[in-house]
GROMACS .gro file of C-alpha atoms in nm:
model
  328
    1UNK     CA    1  22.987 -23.728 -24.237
    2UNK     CA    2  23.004 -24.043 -24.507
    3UNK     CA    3  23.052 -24.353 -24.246
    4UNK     CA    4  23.204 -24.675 -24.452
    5UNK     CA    5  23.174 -25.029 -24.385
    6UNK     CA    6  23.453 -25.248 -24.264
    7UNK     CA    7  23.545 -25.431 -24.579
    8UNK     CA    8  23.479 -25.840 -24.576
    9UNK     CA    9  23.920 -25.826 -24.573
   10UNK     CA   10  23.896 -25.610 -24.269
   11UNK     CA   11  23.621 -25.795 -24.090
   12UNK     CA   12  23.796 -26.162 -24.134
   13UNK     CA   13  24.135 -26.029 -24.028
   14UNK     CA   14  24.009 -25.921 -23.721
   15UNK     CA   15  23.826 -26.272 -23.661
   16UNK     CA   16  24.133 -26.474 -23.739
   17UNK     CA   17  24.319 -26.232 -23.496
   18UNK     CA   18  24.053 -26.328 -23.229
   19UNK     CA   19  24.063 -26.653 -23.290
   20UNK     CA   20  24.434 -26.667 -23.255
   21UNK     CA   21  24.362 -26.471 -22.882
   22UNK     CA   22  24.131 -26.747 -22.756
   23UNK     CA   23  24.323 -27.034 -22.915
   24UNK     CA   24  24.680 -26.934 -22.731
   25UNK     CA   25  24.583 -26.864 -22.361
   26UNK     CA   26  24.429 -27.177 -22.284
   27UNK     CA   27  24.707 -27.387 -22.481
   28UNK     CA   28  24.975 -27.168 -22.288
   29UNK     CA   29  24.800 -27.236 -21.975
   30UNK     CA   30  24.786 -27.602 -22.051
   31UNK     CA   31  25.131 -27.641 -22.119
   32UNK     CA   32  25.282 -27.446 -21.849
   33UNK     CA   33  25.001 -27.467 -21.592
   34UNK     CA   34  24.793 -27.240 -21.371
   35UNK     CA   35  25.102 -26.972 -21.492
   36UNK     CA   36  25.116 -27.062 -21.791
   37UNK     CA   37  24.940 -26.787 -21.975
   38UNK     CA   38  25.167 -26.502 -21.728
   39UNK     CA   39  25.504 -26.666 -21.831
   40UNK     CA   40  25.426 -26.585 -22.182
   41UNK     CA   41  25.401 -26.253 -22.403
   42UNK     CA   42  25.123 -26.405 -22.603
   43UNK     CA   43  25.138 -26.080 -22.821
   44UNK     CA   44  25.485 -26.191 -22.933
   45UNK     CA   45  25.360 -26.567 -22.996
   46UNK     CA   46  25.097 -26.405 -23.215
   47UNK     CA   47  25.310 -26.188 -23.395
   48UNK     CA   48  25.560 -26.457 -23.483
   49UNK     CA   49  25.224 -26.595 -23.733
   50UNK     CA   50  25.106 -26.449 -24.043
   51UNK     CA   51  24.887 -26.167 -23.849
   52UNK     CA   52  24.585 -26.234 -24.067
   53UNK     CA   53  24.613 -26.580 -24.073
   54UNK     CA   54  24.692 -26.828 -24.373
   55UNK     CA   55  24.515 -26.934 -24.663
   56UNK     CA   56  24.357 -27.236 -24.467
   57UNK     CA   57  24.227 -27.001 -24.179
   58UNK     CA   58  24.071 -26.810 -24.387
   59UNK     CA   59  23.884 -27.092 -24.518
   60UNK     CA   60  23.852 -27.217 -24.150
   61UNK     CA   61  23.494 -27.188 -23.976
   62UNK     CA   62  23.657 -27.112 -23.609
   63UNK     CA   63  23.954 -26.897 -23.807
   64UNK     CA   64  24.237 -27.159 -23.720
   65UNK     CA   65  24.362 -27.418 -23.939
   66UNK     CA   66  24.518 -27.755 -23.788
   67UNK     CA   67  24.841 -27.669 -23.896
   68UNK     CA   68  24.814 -27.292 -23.690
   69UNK     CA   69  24.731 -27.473 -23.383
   70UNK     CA   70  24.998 -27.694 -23.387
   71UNK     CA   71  25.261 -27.427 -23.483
   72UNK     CA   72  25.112 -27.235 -23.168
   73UNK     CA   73  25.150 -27.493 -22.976
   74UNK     CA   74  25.478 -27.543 -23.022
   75UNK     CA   75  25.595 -27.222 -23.052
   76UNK     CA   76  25.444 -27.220 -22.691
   77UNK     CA   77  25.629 -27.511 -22.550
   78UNK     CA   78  25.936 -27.354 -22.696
   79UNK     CA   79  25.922 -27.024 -22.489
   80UNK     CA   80  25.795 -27.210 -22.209
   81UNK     CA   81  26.099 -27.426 -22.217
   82UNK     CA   82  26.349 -27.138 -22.277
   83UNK     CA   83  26.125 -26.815 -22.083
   84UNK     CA   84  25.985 -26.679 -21.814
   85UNK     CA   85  25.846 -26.322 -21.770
   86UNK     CA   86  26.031 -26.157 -21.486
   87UNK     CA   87  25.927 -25.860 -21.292
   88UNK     CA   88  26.176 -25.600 -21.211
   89UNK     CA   89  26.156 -25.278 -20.973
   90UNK     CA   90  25.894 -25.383 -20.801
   91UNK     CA   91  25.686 -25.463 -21.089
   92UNK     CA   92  25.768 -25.167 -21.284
   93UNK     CA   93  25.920 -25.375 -21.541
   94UNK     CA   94  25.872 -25.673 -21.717
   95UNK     CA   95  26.073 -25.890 -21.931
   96UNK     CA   96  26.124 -26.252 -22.017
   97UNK     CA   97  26.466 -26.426 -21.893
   98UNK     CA   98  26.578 -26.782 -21.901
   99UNK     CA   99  26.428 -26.975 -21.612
  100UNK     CA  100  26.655 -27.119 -21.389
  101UNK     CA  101  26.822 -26.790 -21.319
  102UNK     CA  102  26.916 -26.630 -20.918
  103UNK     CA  103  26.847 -26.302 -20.787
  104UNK     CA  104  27.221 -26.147 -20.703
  105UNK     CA  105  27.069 -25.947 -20.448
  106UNK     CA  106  26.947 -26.218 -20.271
  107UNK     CA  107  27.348 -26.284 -20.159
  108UNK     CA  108  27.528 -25.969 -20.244
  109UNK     CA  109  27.418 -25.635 -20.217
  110UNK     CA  110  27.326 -25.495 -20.538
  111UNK     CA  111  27.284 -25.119 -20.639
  112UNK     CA  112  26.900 -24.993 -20.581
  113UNK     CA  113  26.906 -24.886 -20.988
  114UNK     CA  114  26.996 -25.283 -21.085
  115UNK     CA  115  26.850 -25.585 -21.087
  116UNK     CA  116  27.148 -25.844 -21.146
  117UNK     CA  117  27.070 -26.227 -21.270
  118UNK     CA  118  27.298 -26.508 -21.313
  119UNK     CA  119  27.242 -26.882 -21.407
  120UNK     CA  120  27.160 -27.116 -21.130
  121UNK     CA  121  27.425 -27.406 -21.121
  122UNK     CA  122  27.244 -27.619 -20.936
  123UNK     CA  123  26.905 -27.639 -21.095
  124UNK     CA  124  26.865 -27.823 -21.385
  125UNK     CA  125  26.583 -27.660 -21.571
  126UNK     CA  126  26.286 -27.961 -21.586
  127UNK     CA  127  26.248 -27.933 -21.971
  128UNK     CA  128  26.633 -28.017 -21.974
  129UNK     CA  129  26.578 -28.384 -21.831
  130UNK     CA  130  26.650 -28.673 -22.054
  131UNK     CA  131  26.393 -28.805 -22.233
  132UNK     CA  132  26.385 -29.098 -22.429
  133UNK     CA  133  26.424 -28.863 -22.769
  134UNK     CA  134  26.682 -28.712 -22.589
  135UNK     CA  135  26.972 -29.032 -22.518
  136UNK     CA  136  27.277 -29.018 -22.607
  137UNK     CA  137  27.313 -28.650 -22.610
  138UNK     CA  138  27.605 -28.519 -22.422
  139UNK     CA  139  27.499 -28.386 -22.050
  140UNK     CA  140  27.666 -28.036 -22.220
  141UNK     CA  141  27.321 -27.960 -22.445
  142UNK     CA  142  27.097 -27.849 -22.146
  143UNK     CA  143  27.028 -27.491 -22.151
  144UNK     CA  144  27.167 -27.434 -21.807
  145UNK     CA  145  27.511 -27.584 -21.916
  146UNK     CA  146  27.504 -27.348 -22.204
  147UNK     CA  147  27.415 -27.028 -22.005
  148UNK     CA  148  27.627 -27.151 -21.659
  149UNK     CA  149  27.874 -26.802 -21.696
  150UNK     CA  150  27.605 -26.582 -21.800
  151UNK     CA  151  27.508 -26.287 -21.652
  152UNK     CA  152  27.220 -26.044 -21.705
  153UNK     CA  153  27.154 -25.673 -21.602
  154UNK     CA  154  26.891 -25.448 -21.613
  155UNK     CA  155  27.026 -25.077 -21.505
  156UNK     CA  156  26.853 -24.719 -21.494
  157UNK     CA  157  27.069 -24.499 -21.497
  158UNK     CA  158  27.030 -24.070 -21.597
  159UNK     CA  159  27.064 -24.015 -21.956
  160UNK     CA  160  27.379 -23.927 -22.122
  161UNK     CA  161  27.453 -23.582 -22.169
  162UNK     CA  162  27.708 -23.606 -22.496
  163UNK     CA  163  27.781 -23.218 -22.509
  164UNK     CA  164  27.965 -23.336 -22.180
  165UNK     CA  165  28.211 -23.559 -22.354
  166UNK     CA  166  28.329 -23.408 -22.686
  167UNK     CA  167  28.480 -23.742 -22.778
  168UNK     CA  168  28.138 -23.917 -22.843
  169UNK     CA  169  27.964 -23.553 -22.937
  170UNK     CA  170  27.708 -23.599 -23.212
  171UNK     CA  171  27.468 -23.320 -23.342
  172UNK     CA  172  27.067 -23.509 -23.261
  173UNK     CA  173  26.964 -23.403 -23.579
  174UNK     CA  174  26.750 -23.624 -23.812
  175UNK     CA  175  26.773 -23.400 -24.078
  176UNK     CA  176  26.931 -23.462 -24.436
  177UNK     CA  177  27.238 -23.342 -24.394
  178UNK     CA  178  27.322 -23.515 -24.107
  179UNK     CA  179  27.308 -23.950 -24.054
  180UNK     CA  180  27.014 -23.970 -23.812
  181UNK     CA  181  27.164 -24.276 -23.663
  182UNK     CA  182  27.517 -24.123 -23.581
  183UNK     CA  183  27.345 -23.981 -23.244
  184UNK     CA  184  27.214 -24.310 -23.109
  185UNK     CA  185  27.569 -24.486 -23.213
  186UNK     CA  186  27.728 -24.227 -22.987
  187UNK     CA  187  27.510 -24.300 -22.664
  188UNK     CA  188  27.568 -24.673 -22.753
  189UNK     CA  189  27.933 -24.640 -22.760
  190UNK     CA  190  27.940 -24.427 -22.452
  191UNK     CA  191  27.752 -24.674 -22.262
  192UNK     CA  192  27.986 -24.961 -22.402
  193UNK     CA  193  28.291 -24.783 -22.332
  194UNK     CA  194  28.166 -24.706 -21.958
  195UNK     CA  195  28.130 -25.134 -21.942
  196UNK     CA  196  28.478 -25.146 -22.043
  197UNK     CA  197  28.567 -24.879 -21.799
  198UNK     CA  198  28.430 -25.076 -21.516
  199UNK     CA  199  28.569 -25.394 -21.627
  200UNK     CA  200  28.899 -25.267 -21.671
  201UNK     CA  201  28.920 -25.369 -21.973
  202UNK     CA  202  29.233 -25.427 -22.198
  203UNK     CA  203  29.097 -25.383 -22.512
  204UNK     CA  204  28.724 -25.319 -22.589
  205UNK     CA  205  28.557 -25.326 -22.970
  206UNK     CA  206  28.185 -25.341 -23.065
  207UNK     CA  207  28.100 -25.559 -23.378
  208UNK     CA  208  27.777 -25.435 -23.464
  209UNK     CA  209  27.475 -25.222 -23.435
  210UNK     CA  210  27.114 -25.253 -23.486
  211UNK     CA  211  26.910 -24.950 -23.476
  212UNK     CA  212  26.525 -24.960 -23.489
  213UNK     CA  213  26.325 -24.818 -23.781
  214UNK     CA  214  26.214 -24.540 -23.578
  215UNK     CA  215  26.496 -24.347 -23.342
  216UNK     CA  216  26.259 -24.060 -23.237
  217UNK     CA  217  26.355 -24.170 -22.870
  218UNK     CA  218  26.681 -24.026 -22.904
  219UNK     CA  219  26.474 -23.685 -22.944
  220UNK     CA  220  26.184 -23.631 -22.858
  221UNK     CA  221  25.977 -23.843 -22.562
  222UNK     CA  222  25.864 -24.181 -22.538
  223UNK     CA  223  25.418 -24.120 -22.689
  224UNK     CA  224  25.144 -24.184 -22.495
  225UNK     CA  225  24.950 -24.527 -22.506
  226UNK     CA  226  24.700 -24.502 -22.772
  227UNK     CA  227  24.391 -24.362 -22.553
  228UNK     CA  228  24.549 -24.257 -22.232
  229UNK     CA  229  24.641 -23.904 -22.098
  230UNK     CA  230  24.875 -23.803 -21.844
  231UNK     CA  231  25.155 -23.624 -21.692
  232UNK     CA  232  25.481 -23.749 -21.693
  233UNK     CA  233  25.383 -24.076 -21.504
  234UNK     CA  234  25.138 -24.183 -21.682
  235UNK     CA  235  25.143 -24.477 -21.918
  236UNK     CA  236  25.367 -24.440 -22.234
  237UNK     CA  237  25.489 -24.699 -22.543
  238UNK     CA  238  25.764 -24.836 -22.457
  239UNK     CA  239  26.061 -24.770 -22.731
  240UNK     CA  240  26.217 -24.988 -22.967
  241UNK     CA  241  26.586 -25.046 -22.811
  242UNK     CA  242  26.925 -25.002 -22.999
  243UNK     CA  243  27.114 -25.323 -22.978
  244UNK     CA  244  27.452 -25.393 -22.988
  245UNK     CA  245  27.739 -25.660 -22.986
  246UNK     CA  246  28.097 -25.671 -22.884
  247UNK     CA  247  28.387 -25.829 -22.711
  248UNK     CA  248  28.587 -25.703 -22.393
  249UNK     CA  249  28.946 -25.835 -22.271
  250UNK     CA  250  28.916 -25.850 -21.903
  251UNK     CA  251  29.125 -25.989 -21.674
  252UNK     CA  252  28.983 -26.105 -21.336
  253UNK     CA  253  29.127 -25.999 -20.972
  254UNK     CA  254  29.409 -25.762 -21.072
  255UNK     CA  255  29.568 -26.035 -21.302
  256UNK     CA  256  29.768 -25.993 -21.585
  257UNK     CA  257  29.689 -25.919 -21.939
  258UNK     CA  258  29.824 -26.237 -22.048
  259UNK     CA  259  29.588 -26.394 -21.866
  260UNK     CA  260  29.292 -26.216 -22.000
  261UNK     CA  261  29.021 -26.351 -22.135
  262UNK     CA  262  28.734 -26.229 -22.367
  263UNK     CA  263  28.406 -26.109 -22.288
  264UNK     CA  264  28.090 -26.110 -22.546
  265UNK     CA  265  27.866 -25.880 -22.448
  266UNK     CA  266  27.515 -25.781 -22.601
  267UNK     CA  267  27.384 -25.460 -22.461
  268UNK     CA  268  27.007 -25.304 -22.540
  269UNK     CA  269  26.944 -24.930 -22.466
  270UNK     CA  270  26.606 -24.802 -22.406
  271UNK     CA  271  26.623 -24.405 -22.448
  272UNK     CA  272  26.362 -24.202 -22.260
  273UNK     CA  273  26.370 -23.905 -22.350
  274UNK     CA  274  26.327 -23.642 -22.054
  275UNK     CA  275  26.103 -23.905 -21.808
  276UNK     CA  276  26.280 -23.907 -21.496
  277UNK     CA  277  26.558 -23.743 -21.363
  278UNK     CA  278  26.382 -23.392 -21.326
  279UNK     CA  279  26.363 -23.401 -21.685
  280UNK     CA  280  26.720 -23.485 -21.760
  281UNK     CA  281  26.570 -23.790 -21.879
  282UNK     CA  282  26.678 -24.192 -21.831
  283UNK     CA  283  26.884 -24.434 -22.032
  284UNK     CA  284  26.763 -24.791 -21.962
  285UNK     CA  285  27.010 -25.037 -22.005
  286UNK     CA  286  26.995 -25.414 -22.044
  287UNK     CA  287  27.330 -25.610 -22.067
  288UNK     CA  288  27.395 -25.985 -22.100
  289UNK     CA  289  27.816 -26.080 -22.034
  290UNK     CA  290  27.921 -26.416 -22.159
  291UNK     CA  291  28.277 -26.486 -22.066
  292UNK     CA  292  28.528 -26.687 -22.264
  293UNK     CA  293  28.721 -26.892 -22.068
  294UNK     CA  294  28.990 -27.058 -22.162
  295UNK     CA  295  28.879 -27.335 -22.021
  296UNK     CA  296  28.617 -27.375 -22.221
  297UNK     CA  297  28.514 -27.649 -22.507
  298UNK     CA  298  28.521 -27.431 -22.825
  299UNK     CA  299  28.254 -27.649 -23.005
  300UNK     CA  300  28.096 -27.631 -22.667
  301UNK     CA  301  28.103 -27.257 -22.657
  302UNK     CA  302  28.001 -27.173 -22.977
  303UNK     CA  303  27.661 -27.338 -22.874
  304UNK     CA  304  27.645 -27.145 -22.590
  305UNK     CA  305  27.761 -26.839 -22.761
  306UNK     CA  306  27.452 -26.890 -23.032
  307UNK     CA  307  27.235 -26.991 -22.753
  308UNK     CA  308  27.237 -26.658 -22.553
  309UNK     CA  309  27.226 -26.425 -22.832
  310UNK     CA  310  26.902 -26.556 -22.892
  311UNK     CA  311  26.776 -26.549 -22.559
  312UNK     CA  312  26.933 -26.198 -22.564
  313UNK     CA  313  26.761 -26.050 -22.853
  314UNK     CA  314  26.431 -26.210 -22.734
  315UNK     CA  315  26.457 -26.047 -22.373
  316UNK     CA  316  26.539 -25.704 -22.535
  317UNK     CA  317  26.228 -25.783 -22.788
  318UNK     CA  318  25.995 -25.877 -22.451
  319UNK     CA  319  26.133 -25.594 -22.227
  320UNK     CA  320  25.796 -25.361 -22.135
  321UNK     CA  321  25.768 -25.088 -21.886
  322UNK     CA  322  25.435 -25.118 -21.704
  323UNK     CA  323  25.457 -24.814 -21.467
  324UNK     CA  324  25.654 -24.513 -21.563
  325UNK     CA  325  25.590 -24.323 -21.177
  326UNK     CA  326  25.921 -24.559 -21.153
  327UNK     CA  327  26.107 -24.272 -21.309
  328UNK     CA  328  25.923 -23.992 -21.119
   0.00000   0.00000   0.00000
């Protein structure tokens, strides 16, 4: 069999990659202390560089330039200051959330199949203090004052079944004929029209849709981790979600529709495809609510509004399920 030789291309890539490995764990750890380097996905910091490194690593004896390791380091401090890798179900599941967030179930009983977050009122996340930099600002800017009516679930629930509601039916074919993401709108929509449902809400419309490049989820199971063999417990990739955005008129404790108010929801969906539920399979659901009060600043909450659909989109990016016998 003809063997080849790693090219030079090959070879430096993968030293600038190491070198990006070493150079983040200790500066995470530095940063955010003995935890430091658990808080963070330093995948995720990596990926967010040029994966082979710029022009000036390349030239770089050690593989980072200057300018690299200060970009890591504050990319760092950034997700330290706005992150903090969360384990749910046990451990089953990981994914980063802002903070200064509470445990519902540490005050209200809370459905074995959720894990329910809201903001803590009464801490002030540490990063948030004034600094010198920071006078003058209004008290309004601290990332708990932005998030204080946010809400965040995680939910596993069975997977939906859409030949048992016609309205939402759509053929899972991929093939020409047919729009391969029609299927995964349909689940989406079902499991934003079941949100409304609960909420009793007045009037329910989703804005928009992202689907991932690759929505073999929605038929066939989640693969194997690269190397690893195993029934249906054993380690697995997990999927690329389908996100979505929308708003929801609700109206709390009975009360009238004229004294609704809007809801913006984002909502990530994690098909896997027959795991758990004797095969049926599992739909795991992540939801952020953001209610519009009318109470509320507008300038003010169109900052918060812009705040937690990033921290959305980078939970649903960080969201990782470390042991599948969860859905066994």
């Amino acid at each position: 069999m003809k063997s080849f030789a790693p090219t030079a291309t090959v070879v430096l890539a993968v030293s600038i990659s190491l070198a990006l490995s070493a150079y983040i764990k200790p500066q995470a750890e530095a940063l955010g202390g003995a935890k430091g380097s658990d808080v963070l996905g330093l995948k995720m910091i990596q990926e967010t560089l040029e994966p082979d490194g710029c022009a000036a690593c390349r030239q770089a004896r050690d593989g980072l330039c200057d300018s690299c390791r200060r970009a890591i380091t504050v990319l760092i401090a950034m997700k330290l200051a706005t992150h903090q890798q969360v384990q749910l179900f046990g451990g089953a599941i990981v994914i980063d959330l802002p903070p200064n967030i509470v445990d519902v179930s540490t005050f209200r009983q809370v459905p074995d199949t959720q894990e329910v977050f809201i903001i803590n009122p009464k801490e002030k996340n540490e990063r948030d203090e004034p600094t010198k930099e920071k006078e003058g600002q209004d008290e309004e800017e601290n990332s708990s004052s932005l998030m204080k009516d946010l809400s965040m679930i995680v939910e596993v629930l069975e997977s939906v079944d859409l030949n048992d509601n016609p309205e939402y039916h759509q053929p899972p074919s991929t093939g020409s004929s047919v729009d391969p993401g029609g299927y995964p709108r349909a689940i989406m929509k079902y499991h934003f029209d079941a949100l409304a449902h609960d909420n009793s809400a007045q009037l329910a419309t989703i804005k928009s849709i992202e689907l991932p490049d690759n929505v073999a989820q929605f038929t066939e199971p989640p693969a194997p981790q690269s190397g690893v063999t195993g029934g249906a417990g054993g380690p697995r990739r997990t999927p690329e979600p389908v996100t979505c955005y929308g708003q929801q008129s609700v109206s709390k404790f009975n009360a009238s529709a004229s004294e609704s108010h809007d809801v913006h929801i984002w909502l990530s969906l994690w098909r896997l495809n027959g795991v758990g539920n004797n095969g049926r399979g599992t739909d795991l659901v992540l939801t952020f609510n953001l209610p519009h009060l009318p109470t509320t600043n507008p300038a003010h909450f169109q900052r918060s509004f812009e705040y937690t659909r990033r921290i959305f989109h980078h939970s649903a990016r960080s969201l990782r399920i470390v042991d599948w016998t969860l859905f066994s």
